[in-house]
Short mmCIF file of C-alpha atoms in Angstrom, two decimals:
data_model
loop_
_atom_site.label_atom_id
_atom_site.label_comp_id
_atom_site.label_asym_id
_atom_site.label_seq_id
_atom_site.Cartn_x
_atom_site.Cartn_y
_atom_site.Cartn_z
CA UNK Z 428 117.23 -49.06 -174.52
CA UNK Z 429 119.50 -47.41 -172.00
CA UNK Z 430 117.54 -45.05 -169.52
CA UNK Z 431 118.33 -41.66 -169.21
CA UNK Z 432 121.55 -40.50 -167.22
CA UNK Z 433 119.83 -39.04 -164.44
CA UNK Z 434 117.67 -42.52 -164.03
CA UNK Z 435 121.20 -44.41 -165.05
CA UNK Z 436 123.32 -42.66 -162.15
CA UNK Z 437 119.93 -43.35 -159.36
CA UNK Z 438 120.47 -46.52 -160.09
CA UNK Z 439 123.92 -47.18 -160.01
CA UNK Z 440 123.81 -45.04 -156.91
CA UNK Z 441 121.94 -47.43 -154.84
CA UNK Z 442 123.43 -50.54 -156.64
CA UNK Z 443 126.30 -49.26 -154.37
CA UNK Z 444 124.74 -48.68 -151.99
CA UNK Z 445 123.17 -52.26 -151.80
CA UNK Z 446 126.51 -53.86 -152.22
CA UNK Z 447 128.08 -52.13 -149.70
CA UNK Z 448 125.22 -52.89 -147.77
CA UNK Z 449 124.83 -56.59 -148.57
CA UNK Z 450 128.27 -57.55 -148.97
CA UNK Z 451 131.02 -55.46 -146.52
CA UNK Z 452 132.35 -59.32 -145.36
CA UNK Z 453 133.41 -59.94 -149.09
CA UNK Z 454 134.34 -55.95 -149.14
CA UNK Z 455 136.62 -56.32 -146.68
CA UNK Z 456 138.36 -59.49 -146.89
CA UNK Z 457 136.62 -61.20 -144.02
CA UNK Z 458 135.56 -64.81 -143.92
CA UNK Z 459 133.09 -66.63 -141.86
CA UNK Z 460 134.43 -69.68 -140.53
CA UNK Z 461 132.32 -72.22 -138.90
CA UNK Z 462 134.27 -75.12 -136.58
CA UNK Z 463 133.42 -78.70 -136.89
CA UNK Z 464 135.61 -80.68 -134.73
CA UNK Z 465 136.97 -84.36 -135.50
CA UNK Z 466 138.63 -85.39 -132.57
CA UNK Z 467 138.39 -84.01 -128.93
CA UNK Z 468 140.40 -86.68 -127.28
CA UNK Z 469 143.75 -87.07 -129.26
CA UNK Z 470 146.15 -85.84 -126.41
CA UNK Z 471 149.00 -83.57 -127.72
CA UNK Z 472 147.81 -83.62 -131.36
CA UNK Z 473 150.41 -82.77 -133.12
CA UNK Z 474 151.09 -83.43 -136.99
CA UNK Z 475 147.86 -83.12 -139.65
CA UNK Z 476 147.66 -83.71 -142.86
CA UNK Z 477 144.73 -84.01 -145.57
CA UNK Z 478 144.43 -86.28 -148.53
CA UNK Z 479 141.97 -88.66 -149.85
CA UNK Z 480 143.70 -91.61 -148.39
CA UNK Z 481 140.69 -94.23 -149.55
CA UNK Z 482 139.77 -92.83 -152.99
CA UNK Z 483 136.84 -91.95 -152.80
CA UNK Z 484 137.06 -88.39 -153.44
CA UNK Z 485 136.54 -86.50 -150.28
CA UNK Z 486 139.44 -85.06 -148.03
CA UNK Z 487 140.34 -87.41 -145.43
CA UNK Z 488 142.82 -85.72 -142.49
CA UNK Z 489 145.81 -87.21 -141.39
CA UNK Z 490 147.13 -87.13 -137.81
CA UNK Z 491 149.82 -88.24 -134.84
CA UNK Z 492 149.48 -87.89 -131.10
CA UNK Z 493 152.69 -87.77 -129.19
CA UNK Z 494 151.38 -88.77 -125.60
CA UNK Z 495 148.78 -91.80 -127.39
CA UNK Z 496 151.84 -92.85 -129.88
CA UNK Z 497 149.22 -92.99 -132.32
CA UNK Z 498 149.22 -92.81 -135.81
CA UNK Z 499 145.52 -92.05 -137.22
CA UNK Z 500 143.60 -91.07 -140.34
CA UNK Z 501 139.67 -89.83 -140.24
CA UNK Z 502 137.71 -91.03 -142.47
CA UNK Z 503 135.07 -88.45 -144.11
CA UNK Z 504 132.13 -89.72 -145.36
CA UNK Z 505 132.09 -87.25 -147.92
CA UNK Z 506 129.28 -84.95 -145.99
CA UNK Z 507 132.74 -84.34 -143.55
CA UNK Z 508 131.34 -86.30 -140.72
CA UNK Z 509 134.96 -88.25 -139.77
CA UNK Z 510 135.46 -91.50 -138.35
CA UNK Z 511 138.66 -92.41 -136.28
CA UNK Z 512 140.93 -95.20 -137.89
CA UNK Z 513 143.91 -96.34 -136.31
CA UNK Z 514 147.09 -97.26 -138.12
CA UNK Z 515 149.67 -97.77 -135.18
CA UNK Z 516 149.21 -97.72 -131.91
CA UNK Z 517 152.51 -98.15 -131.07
CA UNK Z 518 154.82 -95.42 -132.53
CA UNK Z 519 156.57 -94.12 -129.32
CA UNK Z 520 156.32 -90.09 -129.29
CA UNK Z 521 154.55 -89.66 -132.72
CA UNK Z 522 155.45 -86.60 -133.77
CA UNK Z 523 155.01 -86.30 -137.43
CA UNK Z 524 153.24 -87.55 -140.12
CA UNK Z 525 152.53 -87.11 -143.97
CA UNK Z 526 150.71 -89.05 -146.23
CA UNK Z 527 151.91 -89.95 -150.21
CA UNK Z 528 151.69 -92.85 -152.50
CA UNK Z 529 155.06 -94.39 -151.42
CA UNK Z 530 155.17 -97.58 -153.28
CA UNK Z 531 153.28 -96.38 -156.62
CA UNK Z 532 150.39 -98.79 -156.32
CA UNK Z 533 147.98 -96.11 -156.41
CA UNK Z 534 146.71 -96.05 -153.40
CA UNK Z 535 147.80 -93.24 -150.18
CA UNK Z 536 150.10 -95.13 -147.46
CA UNK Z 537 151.34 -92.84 -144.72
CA UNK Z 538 154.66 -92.03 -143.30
CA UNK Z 539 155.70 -91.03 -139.72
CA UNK Z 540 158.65 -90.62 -137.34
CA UNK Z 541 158.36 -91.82 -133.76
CA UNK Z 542 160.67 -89.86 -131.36
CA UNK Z 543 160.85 -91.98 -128.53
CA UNK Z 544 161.94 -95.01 -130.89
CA UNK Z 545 164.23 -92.93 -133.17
CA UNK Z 546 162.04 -94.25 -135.95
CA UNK Z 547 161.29 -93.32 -139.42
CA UNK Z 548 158.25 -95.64 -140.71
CA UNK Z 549 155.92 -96.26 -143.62
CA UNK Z 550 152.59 -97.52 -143.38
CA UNK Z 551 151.69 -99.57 -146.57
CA UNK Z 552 148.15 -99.19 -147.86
CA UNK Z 553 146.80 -102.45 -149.26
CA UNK Z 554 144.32 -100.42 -151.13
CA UNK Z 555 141.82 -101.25 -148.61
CA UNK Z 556 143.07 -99.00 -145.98
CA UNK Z 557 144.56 -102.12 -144.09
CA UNK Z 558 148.38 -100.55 -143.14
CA UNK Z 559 151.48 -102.87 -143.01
CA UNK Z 560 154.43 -101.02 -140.82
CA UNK Z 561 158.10 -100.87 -142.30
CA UNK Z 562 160.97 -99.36 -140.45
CA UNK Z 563 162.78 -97.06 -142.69
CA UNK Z 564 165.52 -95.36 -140.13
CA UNK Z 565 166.03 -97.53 -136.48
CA UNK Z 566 168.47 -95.27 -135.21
CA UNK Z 567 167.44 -92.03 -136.05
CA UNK Z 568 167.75 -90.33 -132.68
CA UNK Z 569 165.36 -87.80 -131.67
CA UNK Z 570 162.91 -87.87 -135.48
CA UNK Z 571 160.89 -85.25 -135.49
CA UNK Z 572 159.51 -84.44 -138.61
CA UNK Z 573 158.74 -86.41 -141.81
CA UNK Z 574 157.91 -85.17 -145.71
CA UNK Z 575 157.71 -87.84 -148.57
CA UNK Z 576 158.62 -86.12 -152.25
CA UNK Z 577 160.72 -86.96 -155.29
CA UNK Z 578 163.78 -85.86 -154.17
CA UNK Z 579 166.26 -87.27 -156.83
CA UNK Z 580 163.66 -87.19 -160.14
CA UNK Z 581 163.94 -90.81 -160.78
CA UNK Z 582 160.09 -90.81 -160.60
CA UNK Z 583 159.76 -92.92 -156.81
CA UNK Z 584 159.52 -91.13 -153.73
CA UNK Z 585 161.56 -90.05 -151.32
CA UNK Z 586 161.57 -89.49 -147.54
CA UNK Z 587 163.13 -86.34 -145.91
CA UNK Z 588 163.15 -86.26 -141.88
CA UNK Z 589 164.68 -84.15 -139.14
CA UNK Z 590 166.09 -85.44 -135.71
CA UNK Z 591 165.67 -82.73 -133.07
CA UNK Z 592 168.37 -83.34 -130.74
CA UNK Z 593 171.27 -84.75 -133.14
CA UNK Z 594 170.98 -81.14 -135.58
CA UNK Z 595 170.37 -83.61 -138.10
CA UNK Z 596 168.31 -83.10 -141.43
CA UNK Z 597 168.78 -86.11 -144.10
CA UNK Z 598 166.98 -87.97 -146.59
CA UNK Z 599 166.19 -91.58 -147.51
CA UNK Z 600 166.47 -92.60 -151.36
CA UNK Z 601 164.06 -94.60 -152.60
CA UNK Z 602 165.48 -97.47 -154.88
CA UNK Z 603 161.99 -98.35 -156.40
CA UNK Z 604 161.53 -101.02 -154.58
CA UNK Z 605 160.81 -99.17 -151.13
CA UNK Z 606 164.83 -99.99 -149.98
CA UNK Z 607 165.50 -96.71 -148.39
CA UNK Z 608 169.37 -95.38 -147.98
CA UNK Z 609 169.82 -93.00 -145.84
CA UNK Z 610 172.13 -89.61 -147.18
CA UNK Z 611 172.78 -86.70 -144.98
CA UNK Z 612 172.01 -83.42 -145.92
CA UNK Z 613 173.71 -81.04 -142.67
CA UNK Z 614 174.00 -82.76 -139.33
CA UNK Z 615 174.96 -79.60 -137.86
CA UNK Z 616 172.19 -77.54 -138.40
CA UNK Z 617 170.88 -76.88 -134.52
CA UNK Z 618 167.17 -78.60 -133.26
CA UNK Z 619 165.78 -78.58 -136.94
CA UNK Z 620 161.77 -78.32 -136.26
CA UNK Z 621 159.81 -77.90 -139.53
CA UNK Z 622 160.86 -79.12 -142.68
CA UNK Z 623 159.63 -78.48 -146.16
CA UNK Z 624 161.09 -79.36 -149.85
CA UNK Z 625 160.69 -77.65 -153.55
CA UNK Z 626 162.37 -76.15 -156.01
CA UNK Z 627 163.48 -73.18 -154.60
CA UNK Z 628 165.88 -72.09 -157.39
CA UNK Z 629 164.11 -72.92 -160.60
CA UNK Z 630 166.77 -75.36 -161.71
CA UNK Z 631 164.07 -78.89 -161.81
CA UNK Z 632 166.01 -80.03 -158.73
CA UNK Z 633 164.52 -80.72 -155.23
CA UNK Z 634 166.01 -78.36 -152.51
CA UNK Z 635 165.11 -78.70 -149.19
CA UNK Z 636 163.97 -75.70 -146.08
CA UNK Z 637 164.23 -76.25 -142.31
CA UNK Z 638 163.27 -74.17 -138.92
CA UNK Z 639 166.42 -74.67 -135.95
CA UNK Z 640 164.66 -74.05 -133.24
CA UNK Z 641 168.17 -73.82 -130.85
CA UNK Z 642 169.77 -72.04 -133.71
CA UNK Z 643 167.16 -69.11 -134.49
CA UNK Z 644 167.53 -69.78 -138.25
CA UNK Z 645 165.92 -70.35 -141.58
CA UNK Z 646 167.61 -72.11 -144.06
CA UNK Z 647 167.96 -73.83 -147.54
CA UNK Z 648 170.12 -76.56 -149.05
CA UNK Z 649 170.42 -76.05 -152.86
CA UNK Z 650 170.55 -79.10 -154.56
CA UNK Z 651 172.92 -79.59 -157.37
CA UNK Z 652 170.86 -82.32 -159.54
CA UNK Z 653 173.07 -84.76 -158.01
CA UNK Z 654 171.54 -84.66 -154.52
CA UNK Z 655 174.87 -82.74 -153.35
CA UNK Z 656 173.48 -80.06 -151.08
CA UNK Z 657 174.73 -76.22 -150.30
CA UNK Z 658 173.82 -74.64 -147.09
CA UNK Z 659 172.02 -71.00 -147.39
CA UNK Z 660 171.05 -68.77 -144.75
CA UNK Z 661 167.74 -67.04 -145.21
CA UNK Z 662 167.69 -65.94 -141.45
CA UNK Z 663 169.61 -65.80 -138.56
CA UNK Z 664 168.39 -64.79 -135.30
CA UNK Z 665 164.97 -65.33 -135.50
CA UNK Z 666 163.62 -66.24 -132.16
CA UNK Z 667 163.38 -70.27 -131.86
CA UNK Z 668 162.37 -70.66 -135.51
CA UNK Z 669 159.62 -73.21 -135.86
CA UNK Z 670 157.93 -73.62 -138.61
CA UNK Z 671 158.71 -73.27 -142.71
CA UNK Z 672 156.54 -73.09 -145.80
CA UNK Z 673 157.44 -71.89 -149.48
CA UNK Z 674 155.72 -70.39 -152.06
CA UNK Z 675 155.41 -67.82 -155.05
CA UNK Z 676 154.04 -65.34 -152.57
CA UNK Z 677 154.30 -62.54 -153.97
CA UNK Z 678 153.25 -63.52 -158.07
CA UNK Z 679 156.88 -62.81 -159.39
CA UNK Z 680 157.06 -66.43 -160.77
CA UNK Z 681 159.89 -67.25 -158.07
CA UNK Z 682 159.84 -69.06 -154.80
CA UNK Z 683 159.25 -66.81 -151.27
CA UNK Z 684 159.66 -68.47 -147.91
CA UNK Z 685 157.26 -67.83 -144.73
CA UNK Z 686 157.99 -68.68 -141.82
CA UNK Z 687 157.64 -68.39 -137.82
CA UNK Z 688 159.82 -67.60 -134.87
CA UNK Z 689 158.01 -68.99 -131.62
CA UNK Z 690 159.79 -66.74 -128.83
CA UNK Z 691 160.16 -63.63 -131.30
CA UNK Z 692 156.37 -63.88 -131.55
CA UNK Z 693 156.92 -63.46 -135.16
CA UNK Z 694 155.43 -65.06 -138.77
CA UNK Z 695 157.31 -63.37 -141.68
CA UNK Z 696 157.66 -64.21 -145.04
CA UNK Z 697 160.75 -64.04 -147.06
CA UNK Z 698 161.24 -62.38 -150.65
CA UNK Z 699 162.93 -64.63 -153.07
CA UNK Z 700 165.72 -61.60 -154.73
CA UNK Z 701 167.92 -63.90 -156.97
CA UNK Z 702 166.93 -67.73 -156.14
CA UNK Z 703 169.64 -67.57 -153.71
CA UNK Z 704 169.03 -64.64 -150.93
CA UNK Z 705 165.58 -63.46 -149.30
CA UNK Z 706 164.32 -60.27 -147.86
CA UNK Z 707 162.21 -60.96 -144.74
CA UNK Z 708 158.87 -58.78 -144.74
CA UNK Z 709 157.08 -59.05 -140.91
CA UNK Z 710 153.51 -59.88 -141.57
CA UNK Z 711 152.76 -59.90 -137.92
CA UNK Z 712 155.20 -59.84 -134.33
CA UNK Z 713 152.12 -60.11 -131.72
CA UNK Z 714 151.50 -63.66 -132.00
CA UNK Z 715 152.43 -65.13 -128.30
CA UNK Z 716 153.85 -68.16 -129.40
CA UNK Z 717 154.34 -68.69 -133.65
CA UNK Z 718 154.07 -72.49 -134.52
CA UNK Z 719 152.48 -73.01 -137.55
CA UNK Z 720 152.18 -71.47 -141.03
CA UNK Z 721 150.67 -71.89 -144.76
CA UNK Z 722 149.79 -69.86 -147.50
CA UNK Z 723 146.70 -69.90 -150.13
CA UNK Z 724 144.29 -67.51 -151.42
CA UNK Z 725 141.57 -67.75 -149.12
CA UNK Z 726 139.61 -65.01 -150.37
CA UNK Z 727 139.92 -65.94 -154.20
CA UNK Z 728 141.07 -62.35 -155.41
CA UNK Z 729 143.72 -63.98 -157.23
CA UNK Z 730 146.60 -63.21 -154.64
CA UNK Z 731 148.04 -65.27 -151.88
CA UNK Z 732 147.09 -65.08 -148.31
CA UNK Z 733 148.76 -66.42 -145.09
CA UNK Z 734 147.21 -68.43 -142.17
CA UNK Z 735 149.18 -69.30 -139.01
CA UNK Z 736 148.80 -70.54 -135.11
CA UNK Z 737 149.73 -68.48 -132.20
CA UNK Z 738 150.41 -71.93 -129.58
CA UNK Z 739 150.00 -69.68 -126.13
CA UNK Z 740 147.22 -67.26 -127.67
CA UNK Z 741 145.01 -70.61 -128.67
CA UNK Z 742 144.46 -68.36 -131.90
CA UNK Z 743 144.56 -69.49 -135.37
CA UNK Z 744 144.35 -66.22 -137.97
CA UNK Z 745 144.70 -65.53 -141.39
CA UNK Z 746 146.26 -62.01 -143.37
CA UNK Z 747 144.60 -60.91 -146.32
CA UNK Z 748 147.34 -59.89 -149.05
CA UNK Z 749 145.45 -56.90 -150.51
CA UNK Z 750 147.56 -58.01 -153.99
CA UNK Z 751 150.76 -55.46 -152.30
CA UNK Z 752 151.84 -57.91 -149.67
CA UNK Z 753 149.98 -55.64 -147.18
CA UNK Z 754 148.59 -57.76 -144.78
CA UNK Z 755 145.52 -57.76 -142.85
CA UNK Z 756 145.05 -60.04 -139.52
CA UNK Z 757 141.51 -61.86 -139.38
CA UNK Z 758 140.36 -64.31 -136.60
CA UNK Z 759 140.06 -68.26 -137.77
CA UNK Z 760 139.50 -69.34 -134.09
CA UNK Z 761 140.42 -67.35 -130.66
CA UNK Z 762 139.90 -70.61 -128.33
CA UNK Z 763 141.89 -73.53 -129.80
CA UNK Z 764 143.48 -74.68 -127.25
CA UNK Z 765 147.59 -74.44 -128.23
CA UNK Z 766 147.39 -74.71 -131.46
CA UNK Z 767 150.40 -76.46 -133.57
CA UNK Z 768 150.54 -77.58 -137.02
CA UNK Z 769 147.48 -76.95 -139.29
CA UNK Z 770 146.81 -76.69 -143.41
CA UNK Z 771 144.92 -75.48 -145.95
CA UNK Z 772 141.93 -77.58 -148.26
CA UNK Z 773 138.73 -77.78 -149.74
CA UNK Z 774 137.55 -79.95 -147.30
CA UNK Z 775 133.90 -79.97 -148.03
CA UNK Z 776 134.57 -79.35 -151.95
CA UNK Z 777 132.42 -76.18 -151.79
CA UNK Z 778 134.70 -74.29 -153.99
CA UNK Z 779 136.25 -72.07 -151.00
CA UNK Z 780 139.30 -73.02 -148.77
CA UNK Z 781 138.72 -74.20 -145.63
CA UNK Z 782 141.33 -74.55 -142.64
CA UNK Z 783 142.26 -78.09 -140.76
CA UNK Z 784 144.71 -77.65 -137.57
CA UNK Z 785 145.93 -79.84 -134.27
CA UNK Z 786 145.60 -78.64 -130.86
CA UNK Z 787 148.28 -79.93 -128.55
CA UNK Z 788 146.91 -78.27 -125.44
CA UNK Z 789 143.57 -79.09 -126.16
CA UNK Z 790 144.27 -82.13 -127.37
CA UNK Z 791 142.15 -81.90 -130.52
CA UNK Z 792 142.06 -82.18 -134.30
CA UNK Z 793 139.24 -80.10 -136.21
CA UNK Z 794 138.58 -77.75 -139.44
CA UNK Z 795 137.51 -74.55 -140.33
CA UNK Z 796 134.36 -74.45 -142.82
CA UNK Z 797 134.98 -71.12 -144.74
CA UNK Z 798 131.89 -69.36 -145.61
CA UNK Z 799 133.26 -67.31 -148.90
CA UNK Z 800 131.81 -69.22 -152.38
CA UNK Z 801 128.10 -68.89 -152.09
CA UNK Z 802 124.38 -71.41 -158.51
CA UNK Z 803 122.23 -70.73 -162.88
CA UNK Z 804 123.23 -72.78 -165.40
CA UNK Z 805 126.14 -72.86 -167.87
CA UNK Z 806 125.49 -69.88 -170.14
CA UNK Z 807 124.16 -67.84 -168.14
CA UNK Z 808 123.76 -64.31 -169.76
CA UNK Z 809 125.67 -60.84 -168.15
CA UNK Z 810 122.84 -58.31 -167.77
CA UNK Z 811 122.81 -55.05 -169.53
CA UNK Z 812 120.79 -52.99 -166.90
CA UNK Z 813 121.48 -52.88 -162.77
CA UNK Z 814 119.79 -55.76 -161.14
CA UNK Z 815 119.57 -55.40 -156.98
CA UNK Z 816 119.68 -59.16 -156.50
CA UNK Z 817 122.67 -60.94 -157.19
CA UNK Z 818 123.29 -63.31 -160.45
CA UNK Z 819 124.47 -67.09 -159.09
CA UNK Z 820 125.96 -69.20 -161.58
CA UNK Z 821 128.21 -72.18 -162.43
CA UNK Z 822 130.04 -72.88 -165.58
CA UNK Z 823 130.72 -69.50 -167.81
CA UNK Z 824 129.25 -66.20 -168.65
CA UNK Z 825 127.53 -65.28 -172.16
CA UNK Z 826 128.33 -62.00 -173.32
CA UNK Z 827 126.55 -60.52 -176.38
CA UNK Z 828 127.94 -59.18 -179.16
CA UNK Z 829 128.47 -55.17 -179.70
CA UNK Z 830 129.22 -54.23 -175.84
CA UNK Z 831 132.37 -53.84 -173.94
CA UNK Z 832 132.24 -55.95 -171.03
CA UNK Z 833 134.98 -56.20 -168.13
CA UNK Z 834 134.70 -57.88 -164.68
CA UNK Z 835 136.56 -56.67 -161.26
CA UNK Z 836 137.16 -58.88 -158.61
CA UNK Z 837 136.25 -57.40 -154.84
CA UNK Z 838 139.07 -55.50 -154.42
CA UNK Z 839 138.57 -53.41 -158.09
CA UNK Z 840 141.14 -55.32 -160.07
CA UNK Z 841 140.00 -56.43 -163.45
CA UNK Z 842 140.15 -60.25 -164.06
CA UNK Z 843 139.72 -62.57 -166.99
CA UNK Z 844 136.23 -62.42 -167.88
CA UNK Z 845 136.34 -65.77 -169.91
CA UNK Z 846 138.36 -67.85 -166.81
CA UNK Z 847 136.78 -67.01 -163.78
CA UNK Z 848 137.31 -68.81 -160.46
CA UNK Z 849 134.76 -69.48 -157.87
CA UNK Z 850 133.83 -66.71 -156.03
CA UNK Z 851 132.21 -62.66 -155.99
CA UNK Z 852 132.94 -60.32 -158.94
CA UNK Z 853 131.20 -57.32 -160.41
CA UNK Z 854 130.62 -56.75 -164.60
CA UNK Z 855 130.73 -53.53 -165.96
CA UNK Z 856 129.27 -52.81 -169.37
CA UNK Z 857 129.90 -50.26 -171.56
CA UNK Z 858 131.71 -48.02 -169.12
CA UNK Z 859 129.01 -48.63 -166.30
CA UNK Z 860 128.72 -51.48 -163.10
CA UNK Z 861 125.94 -53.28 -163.76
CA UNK Z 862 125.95 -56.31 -161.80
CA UNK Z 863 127.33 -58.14 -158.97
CA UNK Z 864 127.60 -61.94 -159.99
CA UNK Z 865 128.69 -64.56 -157.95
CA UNK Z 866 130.60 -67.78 -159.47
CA UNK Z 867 130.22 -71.07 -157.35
CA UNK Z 868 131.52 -73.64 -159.56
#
């Protein structure tokens, strides 16, 4: 039996009150973080990358130091204490690296460019973590960054690379047999820096992104399904553009572009208008030095954040989208010595999104524990009265028969009651907020 409105609105009343009390970090869109480094002595880290290179479930984090010429991966022993494990010691200026199953033996090899060399390697995997070198590219003056993907759907991978001095961007076909031809996508396109590849235009086909550095420009290549690629601008002077990322930003079911502009101070992201042209939206022009940049939702209110380094602030930050594209700056880390390149994971498979970056000034590779997700049983049943403690569970909800029940996320937008995601929600019944209830898993 209900109790009477008077009693019914008390309680409510300081419900609020002891949410707003107990919870103003979810409120507001802040995250804890918590650093845990891997690797204080990797001079000029520079490329990182995480995968579960060994199989054994965890997130293992991919790296390259340009003054050691090392290519590494760190080995997490699934309670994310890492162990160093070289794979070349030799790879002259390594400047970038990524990590894929190249030869479709099911196990993670690792791919890298050595700028020094003008190299473009693979690393094969032996399934033991033992790494056999192959030269890909001898001549490719200046590589500077490296991505593996399908690019011509005939189910092998591909390699895509940049060389920094000759304004080159091309790609390396993949016969099936790991016989890699090389086909040039622009070779005027000045100092290409970052690199990324997707399907930008909804058509199946593989386009590819790139940051000219010289040039102060964003651009795309449109593939035509028969690797035949058309140059579009998204942005032209933009300050030294670094770094490029893509994603459905903005939950339109197209592809936006982010990226930064290291002398304009500037990370922006770009609204995808017809799969051709973008809009560029300024999340932030304060950040002393824009390198890198990603997007996920960090603070699982079903939109899509941001998170990006400032190199001469030592700051990595994330923007919380509040579901508009408005964009509010948090603090990852404010001492990270010149940050560069960094991604988002689960490292620790808590059910939250943690945050794993290089430091080339400080010569260091480490990761952000996020301290969002917070567990009862499968089943557990929503409450029909206001409860001060929170309700912890795992698996799905109950809800009884003969009530109305809906469930906001933090920001007051109603969600799917039946598919809910890790993390902090509030159930209304009948009309009335009854509950705060917190999904881990």
């Amino acid at each position: 039996m209900l109790p009477n409105l008077k009693e019914d609105f008390m309680k409510w009343f300081v419900g609020l009150l002891v949410v707003l009390l107990c919870v103003p970090i979810c409120l507001c869109g802040q995250i804890s973080w918590t650093k845990h480094s891997i690797d204080t002595s990797f001079d000029f880290a520079d490329a990182v990358f995480a995968i579960d290179v060994d199989g054994d479930t965890d997130i293992d984090v991919v790296s390259s130091s340009y003054d050691l010429d090392e290519v590494v991966w760190y080995e997490n022993d699934g309670s994310q204490n890492f162990t160093k494990r070289t794979i070349d010691t030799d790879c002259d200026g390594a400047y970038s690296a990524f990590a894929a199953d190249l030869d479709g033996d099911n196990d993670i090899d690792v791919i890298a460019v050595a700028f020094n060399l003008n190299h473009v390697l693979w690393y094969e995997n032996d399934g033991s973590e033992n790494f056999t070198e192959h030269i890909v590219d001898s001549s490719f003056i200046s590589a500077a960054s490296v991505l593996a993907i399908d690019v011509n759907g005939d189910t092998d991978i591909d390699i895509v690379a940049s060389a920094y001095y000759v304004n080159t961007i091309a790609w390396y076909e993949n016969d099936g047999g790991e016989n890699f031809t090389q086909h040039i996508i622009d070779n005027t396109f000045q100092v290409p820096w970052g690199i990324y590849a997707i399907d930008i235009d909804a058509d199946t086909n593989i386009d590819v992104l790139a940051a000219s550095y010289y040039g102060d420009e964003i651009a795309w290549w449109e593939n035509d399904g028969a690797e035949n690629f058309t140059k579009h601008t998204i942005i032209s002077n933009y300050g030294s553009a670094r770094c490029v990322y893509a994603i459905d930003l903005d939950g339109d079911n197209d592809i936006d572009v982010l990226g930064t502009a290291f002398t304009d101070s500037t990370i922006s992201w770009f609204e995808n208008v017809d799969n051709i042209n973008f809009n560029e939206h300024v999340i932030d022009g304060a950040l002393n030095g824009a390198a890198g940049v990603f997007a996920t939702d960090f603070d699982d209110d079903n939109d899509v954040d941001v998170v990006g380094t400032a190199y001469y602030d030592n700051n990595i930050l994330w923007w919380e989208n509040d579901g508009l594209e408005n964009f509010t700056k948090h603090i990852v880390d404010n001492a990270f010595g010149g940050p560069n390149d960094l991604l988002a994971v689960d490292i620790d498979r808590d059910g939250d999104i943690d945050v794993v970056s290089s430091a080339q000034g400080a010569g260091e590779v480490s990761w952000w524990e996020s301290n969002l997700a917070g567990i009862k049983e499968d089943g557990t049943e929503a409450e029909e009265v206001w409860r001060y403690e929170s309700i912890l569970f795992s698996g799905s909800l109950n809800f009884k028969e003969g009530k109305r029940y809906k469930v906001f996320n933090v920001v007051g937008r109603e969600v799917n009651k039946n598919q809910l995601a890790p993390g902090i929600y509030f159930l209304e019944i009948d009309g009335k907020i009854r509950q705060k209830i917190i999904k881990i898993k």
